[in-house]
GROMACS .gro file of C-alpha atoms in nm:
model
  429
    1MET     CA    1  -2.310  -1.101  -1.583
    2SER     CA    2  -2.282  -1.424  -1.792
    3GLY     CA    3  -2.114  -1.748  -1.690
    4LYS     CA    4  -1.819  -1.692  -1.938
    5ALA     CA    5  -1.771  -1.338  -1.821
    6ALA     CA    6  -1.759  -1.443  -1.464
    7GLU     CA    7  -1.505  -1.697  -1.527
    8ARG     CA    8  -1.288  -1.434  -1.691
    9MET     CA    9  -1.308  -1.211  -1.372
   10HIS     CA   10  -1.091  -1.447  -1.144
   11ILE     CA   11  -0.854  -1.738  -1.212
   12SER     CA   12  -1.035  -2.080  -1.197
   13LEU     CA   13  -0.887  -2.298  -0.926
   14ALA     CA   14  -0.996  -2.599  -1.160
   15SER     CA   15  -0.747  -2.470  -1.421
   16PRO     CA   16  -0.537  -2.760  -1.557
   17PHE     CA   17  -0.211  -2.566  -1.479
   18ILE     CA   18  -0.312  -2.503  -1.136
   19LEU     CA   19  -0.438  -2.861  -1.059
   20LYS     CA   20  -0.104  -2.999  -1.199
   21MET     CA   21   0.099  -2.755  -0.994
   22TRP     CA   22  -0.104  -2.827  -0.693
   23ILE     CA   23  -0.034  -3.193  -0.717
   24ILE     CA   24   0.334  -3.138  -0.795
   25ILE     CA   25   0.384  -2.892  -0.494
   26PHE     CA   26   0.190  -3.138  -0.260
   27LEU     CA   27   0.401  -3.423  -0.362
   28VAL     CA   28   0.748  -3.230  -0.354
   29GLU     CA   29   0.670  -3.095  -0.022
   30PHE     CA   30   0.564  -3.439   0.099
   31VAL     CA   31   0.900  -3.579   0.001
   32LYS     CA   32   1.097  -3.294   0.129
   33GLY     CA   33   0.893  -3.283   0.458
   34SER     CA   34   0.941  -3.644   0.518
   35LEU     CA   35   1.308  -3.605   0.467
   36LEU     CA   36   1.393  -3.288   0.651
   37VAL     CA   37   1.144  -3.307   0.928
   38ALA     CA   38   1.101  -3.683   1.000
   39LEU     CA   39   1.387  -3.892   0.856
   40LEU     CA   40   1.720  -3.724   0.776
   41PRO     CA   41   1.799  -3.570   1.144
   42VAL     CA   42   1.738  -3.901   1.312
   43TYR     CA   43   1.908  -4.108   1.030
   44MET     CA   44   2.224  -3.894   1.004
   45GLU     CA   45   2.263  -3.893   1.385
   46ASN     CA   46   2.144  -4.210   1.510
   47ILE     CA   47   2.216  -4.470   1.227
   48LEU     CA   48   2.518  -4.303   1.049
   49GLY     CA   49   2.673  -4.148   1.367
   50LEU     CA   50   2.717  -3.802   1.230
   51SER     CA   51   2.732  -3.493   1.448
   52VAL     CA   52   2.462  -3.227   1.468
   53THR     CA   53   2.688  -2.986   1.302
   54VAL     CA   54   2.713  -3.206   0.997
   55VAL     CA   55   2.324  -3.234   0.994
   56GLY     CA   56   2.283  -2.861   1.016
   57PHE     CA   57   2.549  -2.808   0.736
   58ALA     CA   58   2.366  -3.054   0.525
   59PHE     CA   59   2.051  -2.881   0.572
   60ALA     CA   60   2.207  -2.528   0.494
   61LEU     CA   61   2.318  -2.678   0.168
   62GLN     CA   62   1.969  -2.779   0.089
   63TYR     CA   63   1.844  -2.430   0.162
   64LEU     CA   64   2.131  -2.276  -0.031
   65GLY     CA   65   2.089  -2.492  -0.346
   66ASP     CA   66   1.711  -2.415  -0.336
   67ASN     CA   67   1.760  -2.036  -0.313
   68LEU     CA   68   2.055  -1.986  -0.535
   69PHE     CA   69   1.914  -2.163  -0.833
   70ARG     CA   70   1.563  -2.002  -0.816
   71SER     CA   71   1.654  -1.699  -1.033
   72PRO     CA   72   1.850  -1.906  -1.289
   73PHE     CA   73   1.570  -2.154  -1.321
   74GLY     CA   74   1.324  -1.865  -1.368
   75TRP     CA   75   1.535  -1.727  -1.647
   76VAL     CA   76   1.554  -2.076  -1.799
   77MET     CA   77   1.180  -2.118  -1.784
   78GLU     CA   78   1.127  -1.797  -1.978
   79ARG     CA   79   1.320  -1.972  -2.272
   80ILE     CA   80   1.212  -2.341  -2.269
   81GLY     CA   81   0.874  -2.343  -2.095
   82TYR     CA   82   0.730  -2.484  -1.791
   83ARG     CA   83   0.717  -2.847  -1.880
   84TRP     CA   84   1.088  -2.899  -1.948
   85THR     CA   85   1.214  -2.678  -1.672
   86MET     CA   86   1.021  -2.856  -1.419
   87THR     CA   87   1.082  -3.204  -1.541
   88GLY     CA   88   1.453  -3.160  -1.579
   89ALA     CA   89   1.481  -3.006  -1.236
   90LEU     CA   90   1.256  -3.271  -1.070
   91LEU     CA   91   1.465  -3.562  -1.210
   92LEU     CA   92   1.733  -3.430  -0.966
   93LEU     CA   93   1.495  -3.489  -0.680
   94LEU     CA   94   1.477  -3.852  -0.783
   95VAL     CA   95   1.873  -3.861  -0.812
   96ALA     CA   96   1.884  -3.694  -0.450
   97VAL     CA   97   1.664  -3.963  -0.297
   98GLY     CA   98   1.866  -4.232  -0.447
   99LEU     CA   99   2.181  -4.089  -0.328
  100ILE     CA  100   2.028  -4.058   0.039
  101ILE     CA  101   1.952  -4.425   0.010
  102TYR     CA  102   2.323  -4.540  -0.061
  103ALA     CA  103   2.495  -4.257   0.127
  104LYS     CA  104   2.710  -4.357   0.407
  105ASP     CA  105   2.913  -4.037   0.488
  106ALA     CA  106   2.879  -3.672   0.548
  107VAL     CA  107   3.007  -3.564   0.209
  108SER     CA  108   2.763  -3.791   0.008
  109LEU     CA  109   2.486  -3.704   0.236
  110SER     CA  110   2.558  -3.312   0.203
  111LEU     CA  111   2.586  -3.355  -0.179
  112ALA     CA  112   2.248  -3.527  -0.194
  113CYS     CA  113   2.093  -3.234   0.023
  114LEU     CA  114   2.247  -2.994  -0.213
  115ILE     CA  115   2.100  -3.161  -0.531
  116LEU     CA  116   1.770  -3.189  -0.334
  117GLY     CA  117   1.768  -2.828  -0.305
  118ILE     CA  118   1.856  -2.745  -0.667
  119GLY     CA  119   1.607  -3.005  -0.799
  120THR     CA  120   1.301  -2.814  -0.611
  121SER     CA  121   1.430  -2.456  -0.674
  122PRO     CA  122   1.209  -2.397  -0.989
  123LEU     CA  123   0.899  -2.498  -0.813
  124TRP     CA  124   0.784  -2.159  -0.685
  125PRO     CA  125   0.914  -1.935  -0.964
  126CYS     CA  126   0.736  -2.161  -1.212
  127THR     CA  127   0.407  -2.157  -0.995
  128MET     CA  128   0.417  -1.793  -0.939
  129THR     CA  129   0.478  -1.690  -1.287
  130GLY     CA  130   0.214  -1.936  -1.414
  131ILE     CA  131  -0.039  -1.789  -1.168
  132THR     CA  132   0.061  -1.436  -1.264
  133GLU     CA  133   0.023  -1.531  -1.641
  134LEU     CA  134  -0.335  -1.658  -1.569
  135ALA     CA  135  -0.424  -1.349  -1.363
  136GLY     CA  136  -0.300  -1.141  -1.657
  137SER     CA  137  -0.583  -1.303  -1.878
  138THR     CA  138  -0.853  -1.212  -1.629
  139ARG     CA  139  -1.026  -0.886  -1.603
  140SER     CA  140  -0.956  -0.828  -1.233
  141GLY     CA  141  -0.594  -0.960  -1.248
  142SER     CA  142  -0.663  -1.107  -0.909
  143SER     CA  143  -0.458  -1.396  -0.790
  144GLY     CA  144  -0.536  -1.440  -0.419
  145ALA     CA  145  -0.739  -1.748  -0.435
  146ALA     CA  146  -0.486  -1.921  -0.659
  147MET     CA  147  -0.203  -1.803  -0.429
  148GLY     CA  148  -0.391  -1.953  -0.131
  149ALA     CA  149  -0.457  -2.283  -0.303
  150VAL     CA  150  -0.089  -2.343  -0.382
  151GLU     CA  151   0.016  -2.242  -0.042
  152MET     CA  152  -0.243  -2.486   0.114
  153ALA     CA  153  -0.086  -2.768  -0.111
  154SER     CA  154   0.264  -2.666   0.027
  155LEU     CA  155   0.151  -2.680   0.392
  156ALA     CA  156  -0.047  -2.994   0.343
  157GLY     CA  157   0.234  -3.186   0.197
  158THR     CA  158   0.481  -3.059   0.459
  159GLY     CA  159   0.249  -3.166   0.741
  160VAL     CA  160   0.124  -3.495   0.593
  161GLY     CA  161   0.464  -3.626   0.483
  162PRO     CA  162   0.610  -3.646   0.833
  163ILE     CA  163   0.302  -3.796   0.990
  164ILE     CA  164   0.286  -4.073   0.734
  165VAL     CA  165   0.651  -4.159   0.738
  166ASN     CA  166   0.642  -4.158   1.136
  167PHE     CA  167   0.340  -4.395   1.120
  168MET     CA  168   0.506  -4.628   0.887
  169MET     CA  169   0.827  -4.629   1.107
  170ASP     CA  170   0.643  -4.646   1.437
  171HIS     CA  171   0.338  -4.883   1.348
  172GLY     CA  172   0.428  -5.033   1.014
  173GLY     CA  173   0.761  -5.177   1.123
  174GLN     CA  174   0.920  -5.041   0.797
  175GLY     CA  175   1.300  -4.974   0.799
  176TYR     CA  176   1.464  -4.659   0.665
  177ARG     CA  177   1.548  -4.820   0.342
  178THR     CA  178   1.187  -4.909   0.267
  179VAL     CA  179   1.061  -4.551   0.358
  180PHE     CA  180   1.326  -4.403   0.143
  181LEU     CA  181   1.221  -4.632  -0.161
  182VAL     CA  182   0.851  -4.515  -0.098
  183LEU     CA  183   0.967  -4.157  -0.118
  184MET     CA  184   1.161  -4.244  -0.429
  185GLY     CA  185   0.829  -4.359  -0.584
  186PHE     CA  186   0.657  -4.030  -0.494
  187ALA     CA  187   0.949  -3.838  -0.655
  188ALA     CA  188   0.911  -4.037  -0.969
  189ALA     CA  189   0.541  -3.956  -0.977
  190VAL     CA  190   0.620  -3.595  -0.951
  191VAL     CA  191   0.838  -3.614  -1.263
  192ALA     CA  192   0.548  -3.796  -1.442
  193VAL     CA  193   0.309  -3.518  -1.363
  194ALA     CA  194   0.553  -3.250  -1.458
  195LEU     CA  195   0.576  -3.405  -1.818
  196PHE     CA  196   0.204  -3.300  -1.857
  197LEU     CA  197   0.256  -2.927  -1.777
  198PRO     CA  198   0.215  -2.688  -2.070
  199SER     CA  199   0.511  -2.519  -2.228
  200LYS     CA  200   0.325  -2.199  -2.231
  201ILE     CA  201   0.017  -2.059  -2.078
  202GLY     CA  202  -0.233  -1.843  -2.298
  203GLY     CA  203  -0.070  -1.599  -2.517
  204HIS     CA  204   0.257  -1.600  -2.321
  205ALA     CA  205   0.522  -1.834  -2.487
  206PRO     CA  206   0.881  -1.895  -2.382
  207ARG     CA  207   1.140  -1.758  -2.625
  208VAL     CA  208   1.239  -2.103  -2.778
  209VAL     CA  209   0.861  -2.176  -2.837
  210ARG     CA  210   0.812  -1.838  -3.017
  211GLU     CA  211   1.098  -1.893  -3.231
  212ILE     CA  212   1.006  -2.245  -3.326
  213SER     CA  213   0.647  -2.157  -3.386
  214ALA     CA  214   0.701  -1.840  -3.570
  215GLU     CA  215   0.508  -1.837  -3.903
  216GLY     CA  216   0.714  -1.795  -4.235
  217PRO     CA  217   1.045  -1.919  -4.353
  218PRO     CA  218   1.319  -1.952  -4.087
  219VAL     CA  219   1.536  -1.637  -4.055
  220PRO     CA  220   1.918  -1.680  -4.016
  221ARG     CA  221   2.013  -1.601  -3.661
  222LYS     CA  222   2.344  -1.521  -3.482
  223PRO     CA  223   2.440  -1.802  -3.238
  224VAL     CA  224   2.312  -1.727  -2.891
  225ARG     CA  225   2.581  -1.619  -2.658
  226PRO     CA  226   2.489  -1.710  -2.294
  227LEU     CA  227   2.665  -1.400  -2.130
  228GLU     CA  228   2.515  -1.152  -2.382
  229SER     CA  229   2.175  -1.314  -2.338
  230LEU     CA  230   2.209  -1.293  -1.959
  231LYS     CA  231   2.327  -0.919  -1.997
  232ARG     CA  232   2.025  -0.825  -2.209
  233THR     CA  233   1.805  -1.012  -1.964
  234TRP     CA  234   1.949  -0.816  -1.675
  235GLN     CA  235   1.915  -0.478  -1.860
  236GLN     CA  236   1.542  -0.575  -1.940
  237VAL     CA  237   1.469  -0.670  -1.584
  238THR     CA  238   1.629  -0.345  -1.441
  239SER     CA  239   1.442  -0.122  -1.680
  240SER     CA  240   1.095  -0.287  -1.644
  241LEU     CA  241   1.114  -0.345  -1.282
  242LYS     CA  242   0.947  -0.027  -1.122
  243VAL     CA  243   0.922  -0.143  -0.765
  244SER     CA  244   0.992   0.043  -0.425
  245ARG     CA  245   1.324  -0.019  -0.292
  246LEU     CA  246   1.169  -0.099   0.035
  247LEU     CA  247   1.031  -0.421  -0.124
  248PHE     CA  248   1.360  -0.589  -0.121
  249PRO     CA  249   1.394  -0.576   0.264
  250ALA     CA  250   1.053  -0.664   0.292
  251LEU     CA  251   1.105  -0.982   0.092
  252PHE     CA  252   1.413  -1.082   0.313
  253LEU     CA  253   1.220  -1.007   0.647
  254GLN     CA  254   0.902  -1.189   0.549
  255ALA     CA  255   1.079  -1.532   0.554
  256PHE     CA  256   1.330  -1.434   0.810
  257ALA     CA  257   1.034  -1.403   1.062
  258ILE     CA  258   0.940  -1.750   0.996
  259GLY     CA  259   1.303  -1.868   1.006
  260LEU     CA  260   1.339  -1.732   1.353
  261MET     CA  261   1.076  -1.960   1.476
  262THR     CA  262   1.120  -2.268   1.279
  263PRO     CA  263   1.415  -2.426   1.459
  264VAL     CA  264   1.308  -2.356   1.826
  265VAL     CA  265   0.925  -2.430   1.834
  266THR     CA  266   0.980  -2.806   1.923
  267LEU     CA  267   1.255  -2.706   2.180
  268PHE     CA  268   1.036  -2.441   2.322
  269ALA     CA  269   0.717  -2.672   2.360
  270ARG     CA  270   0.926  -2.940   2.528
  271SER     CA  271   1.137  -2.720   2.765
  272GLU     CA  272   0.889  -2.462   2.862
  273LEU     CA  273   0.543  -2.611   2.806
  274TYR     CA  274   0.645  -2.956   2.895
  275VAL     CA  275   0.420  -3.119   2.635
  276THR     CA  276   0.408  -3.471   2.540
  277PRO     CA  277   0.468  -3.592   2.167
  278ASN     CA  278   0.097  -3.636   2.110
  279GLN     CA  279   0.026  -3.290   2.262
  280PHE     CA  280   0.290  -3.137   2.049
  281SER     CA  281   0.130  -3.292   1.734
  282LEU     CA  282  -0.210  -3.142   1.834
  283LEU     CA  283  -0.037  -2.790   1.861
  284LEU     CA  284   0.093  -2.833   1.509
  285ILE     CA  285  -0.255  -2.935   1.388
  286ALA     CA  286  -0.414  -2.635   1.586
  287GLY     CA  287  -0.172  -2.394   1.397
  288GLY     CA  288  -0.114  -2.567   1.067
  289GLY     CA  289  -0.484  -2.702   1.035
  290ILE     CA  290  -0.633  -2.356   1.082
  291THR     CA  291  -0.398  -2.204   0.815
  292VAL     CA  292  -0.475  -2.469   0.567
  293LEU     CA  293  -0.847  -2.433   0.618
  294THR     CA  294  -0.848  -2.066   0.601
  295LEU     CA  295  -0.609  -2.011   0.295
  296ILE     CA  296  -0.844  -2.051   0.010
  297PRO     CA  297  -1.134  -1.845   0.171
  298ALA     CA  298  -0.886  -1.576   0.271
  299GLY     CA  299  -0.755  -1.586  -0.079
  300LYS     CA  300  -1.100  -1.538  -0.232
  301LEU     CA  301  -1.151  -1.236  -0.007
  302VAL     CA  302  -0.811  -1.097  -0.103
  303ASP     CA  303  -0.943  -1.107  -0.458
  304LYS     CA  304  -1.253  -0.902  -0.377
  305VAL     CA  305  -1.143  -0.633  -0.130
  306GLY     CA  306  -0.739  -0.614  -0.227
  307THR     CA  307  -0.417  -0.708  -0.024
  308SER     CA  308  -0.371  -0.412   0.195
  309ILE     CA  309  -0.627  -0.478   0.463
  310PHE     CA  310  -0.510  -0.846   0.494
  311LEU     CA  311  -0.168  -0.775   0.514
  312ASN     CA  312  -0.204  -0.490   0.776
  313ILE     CA  313  -0.423  -0.715   1.002
  314GLY     CA  314  -0.211  -1.021   0.924
  315PHE     CA  315   0.136  -0.863   1.031
  316LEU     CA  316  -0.007  -0.696   1.345
  317LEU     CA  317  -0.192  -1.030   1.446
  318ALA     CA  318   0.110  -1.219   1.381
  319ALA     CA  319   0.326  -0.984   1.597
  320CYS     CA  320   0.073  -0.997   1.896
  321SER     CA  321   0.028  -1.353   1.874
  322MET     CA  322   0.394  -1.460   1.850
  323ALA     CA  323   0.474  -1.221   2.156
  324PHE     CA  324   0.181  -1.390   2.335
  325PHE     CA  325   0.324  -1.740   2.262
  326SER     CA  326   0.671  -1.633   2.403
  327GLN     CA  327   0.524  -1.565   2.747
  328VAL     CA  328   0.262  -1.864   2.775
  329ARG     CA  329   0.359  -2.136   3.003
  330TRP     CA  330  -0.007  -2.294   3.036
  331LEU     CA  331  -0.108  -2.536   2.763
  332PRO     CA  332  -0.463  -2.427   2.677
  333LEU     CA  333  -0.332  -2.062   2.625
  334ALA     CA  334  -0.066  -2.206   2.410
  335PHE     CA  335  -0.338  -2.374   2.185
  336VAL     CA  336  -0.499  -2.020   2.170
  337ALA     CA  337  -0.160  -1.847   2.068
  338VAL     CA  338  -0.086  -2.102   1.809
  339ALA     CA  339  -0.426  -2.086   1.662
  340LEU     CA  340  -0.391  -1.710   1.643
  341VAL     CA  341  -0.059  -1.740   1.453
  342GLY     CA  342  -0.223  -1.999   1.222
  343ILE     CA  343  -0.493  -1.731   1.140
  344SER     CA  344  -0.248  -1.447   1.087
  345TYR     CA  345  -0.052  -1.654   0.849
  346ALA     CA  346  -0.359  -1.754   0.649
  347LEU     CA  347  -0.422  -1.388   0.610
  348ILE     CA  348  -0.079  -1.298   0.520
  349LEU     CA  349   0.028  -1.568   0.265
  350PRO     CA  350  -0.225  -1.531  -0.016
  351ALA     CA  351  -0.231  -1.155   0.032
  352TRP     CA  352   0.143  -1.136   0.021
  353ASN     CA  353   0.195  -1.327  -0.289
  354ALA     CA  354  -0.093  -1.159  -0.475
  355PHE     CA  355   0.073  -0.831  -0.363
  356LEU     CA  356   0.407  -0.943  -0.495
  357ALA     CA  357   0.224  -1.053  -0.823
  358LYS     CA  358   0.136  -0.700  -0.888
  359GLN     CA  359   0.493  -0.593  -0.875
  360VAL     CA  360   0.618  -0.833  -1.132
  361PRO     CA  361   0.661  -0.671  -1.494
  362GLU     CA  362   0.524  -0.855  -1.800
  363GLY     CA  363   0.880  -0.893  -1.938
  364GLU     CA  364   1.112  -1.164  -1.785
  365ARG     CA  365   0.823  -1.277  -1.529
  366GLY     CA  366   1.005  -1.611  -1.452
  367THR     CA  367   1.339  -1.424  -1.396
  368VAL     CA  368   1.186  -1.155  -1.151
  369TRP     CA  369   0.990  -1.413  -0.962
  370GLY     CA  370   1.312  -1.604  -0.932
  371LEU     CA  371   1.478  -1.293  -0.800
  372PHE     CA  372   1.201  -1.224  -0.538
  373LEU     CA  373   1.194  -1.567  -0.412
  374THR     CA  374   1.572  -1.591  -0.380
  375LEU     CA  375   1.562  -1.279  -0.170
  376GLN     CA  376   1.269  -1.418   0.026
  377GLY     CA  377   1.427  -1.753   0.075
  378SER     CA  378   1.766  -1.591   0.205
  379GLY     CA  379   1.566  -1.489   0.511
  380MET     CA  380   1.490  -1.856   0.581
  381VAL     CA  381   1.872  -1.936   0.568
  382ALA     CA  382   1.959  -1.652   0.800
  383GLY     CA  383   1.657  -1.690   1.038
  384PRO     CA  384   1.761  -2.029   1.211
  385VAL     CA  385   2.128  -1.902   1.269
  386VAL     CA  386   2.005  -1.594   1.454
  387SER     CA  387   1.733  -1.783   1.641
  388GLY     CA  388   1.966  -2.030   1.764
  389LYS     CA  389   2.199  -1.753   1.895
  390LEU     CA  390   1.921  -1.584   2.071
  391TRP     CA  391   1.814  -1.919   2.229
  392ASP     CA  392   2.150  -1.964   2.372
  393THR     CA  393   2.252  -1.622   2.466
  394VAL     CA  394   1.936  -1.433   2.554
  395SER     CA  395   1.628  -1.647   2.641
  396HIS     CA  396   1.415  -1.915   2.519
  397GLY     CA  397   1.132  -1.672   2.431
  398ALA     CA  398   1.364  -1.435   2.260
  399PRO     CA  399   1.325  -1.579   1.908
  400PHE     CA  400   0.965  -1.544   1.905
  401LEU     CA  401   0.977  -1.191   2.041
  402ALA     CA  402   1.239  -1.111   1.753
  403SER     CA  403   1.007  -1.260   1.511
  404ALA     CA  404   0.719  -1.036   1.648
  405GLY     CA  405   0.934  -0.737   1.621
  406VAL     CA  406   1.012  -0.822   1.242
  407MET     CA  407   0.637  -0.851   1.183
  408VAL     CA  408   0.609  -0.490   1.322
  409VAL     CA  409   0.865  -0.368   1.077
  410LEU     CA  410   0.700  -0.551   0.801
  411PHE     CA  411   0.370  -0.368   0.883
  412GLY     CA  412   0.559  -0.048   0.867
  413LEU     CA  413   0.736  -0.129   0.528
  414HIS     CA  414   0.414  -0.228   0.371
  415LEU     CA  415   0.249   0.093   0.467
  416LEU     CA  416   0.539   0.293   0.320
  417ILE     CA  417   0.538   0.087  -0.002
  418VAL     CA  418   0.173   0.121  -0.051
  419HIS     CA  419   0.186   0.496   0.015
  420ARG     CA  420   0.481   0.571  -0.210
  421THR     CA  421   0.304   0.360  -0.485
  422LYS     CA  422  -0.007   0.575  -0.453
  423LEU     CA  423   0.212   0.891  -0.464
  424LYS     CA  424   0.381   0.758  -0.781
  425HIS     CA  425   0.048   0.677  -0.954
  426GLY     CA  426  -0.100   1.014  -0.862
  427ARG     CA  427   0.194   1.199  -1.027
  428ALA     CA  428   0.161   0.995  -1.322
  429HIS     CA  429  -0.205   1.079  -1.387
   0.00000   0.00000   0.00000
């Protein structure tokens, strides 16, 4: 096989689009991770004197803004292209950080969090649509390695941001205002990188681009009516989206399982494992580090052998390791459990995204990815609410056991979806 033919078999991770999105995702998650994990909870409670309820409400608005606007931004991206969709939205990220610097009350901070969510909402629809387009231009149509690469950028940004910010606060003697200004600089850098994104990828052009670049004299067109355009888009999506109905609860549950763990991991480590802050950092590195290091190799294997085996093993390994973690009370075993959770997610994430990419029809890819990611993101909104209730009313290990149960359900749903898809293809042939 020639070099050029080999390049056409799989997406190149050195593709200009993937490299730019990698930088954008890393920087966006760096800013968000720094704000949501390291800065805002302490800043809002200790500096501004706001209640934990207000903090939770502000964070809920951020998740809400992110999820509600994913599908609309996917629809917009189909019409004006990647560059201007991402640039326009990421300017809101800059506005949000600026608002946080001057916010002194619950209303202004909640508004800033909402704008933060809206500003970052097109990130994943644009990324997934772009990778799907690139995969469509290769012979194999495989996207596992590319999905692994962007997930790695996300996890790296989320992890590195809080570490650097905490170092600046603890050892650099920097105040909140200085750190917020540094994050504002990162937000400005993201906007600058977005300006270099393409409007289109390969032969796929957004509608506005197709109309502007069409050859021949301009054809008089009726004025565009947004409601009619949305109606036509919805009809096209529903007619072209031939997926199992079981996919929709699976999308919700995949993020719901993570949402169940997110708010109580720190509390569990402190109240049940009695770890020091340094030991907890090592636990996070053990889980997150293994996930990051394994994502790209796992993604490449997904491209070679398919998604099913990785998802089946990943779901079952995640279920077992989370159930194990809920019962652990000895720190060395906790490291083993966390490492197993990290490996399971390295298997699941690229395979799951590649699996979804195969379900997306060629028409309205941006809108469909937005719909998928909105459904998936709603699980991250609901998970923490249920998790807190289980923690308070059942036991400290209950959220992890519930998450393990969700993974078993996902394993079953995936088997059913694959089985039904094979039956449908068999009938078609």
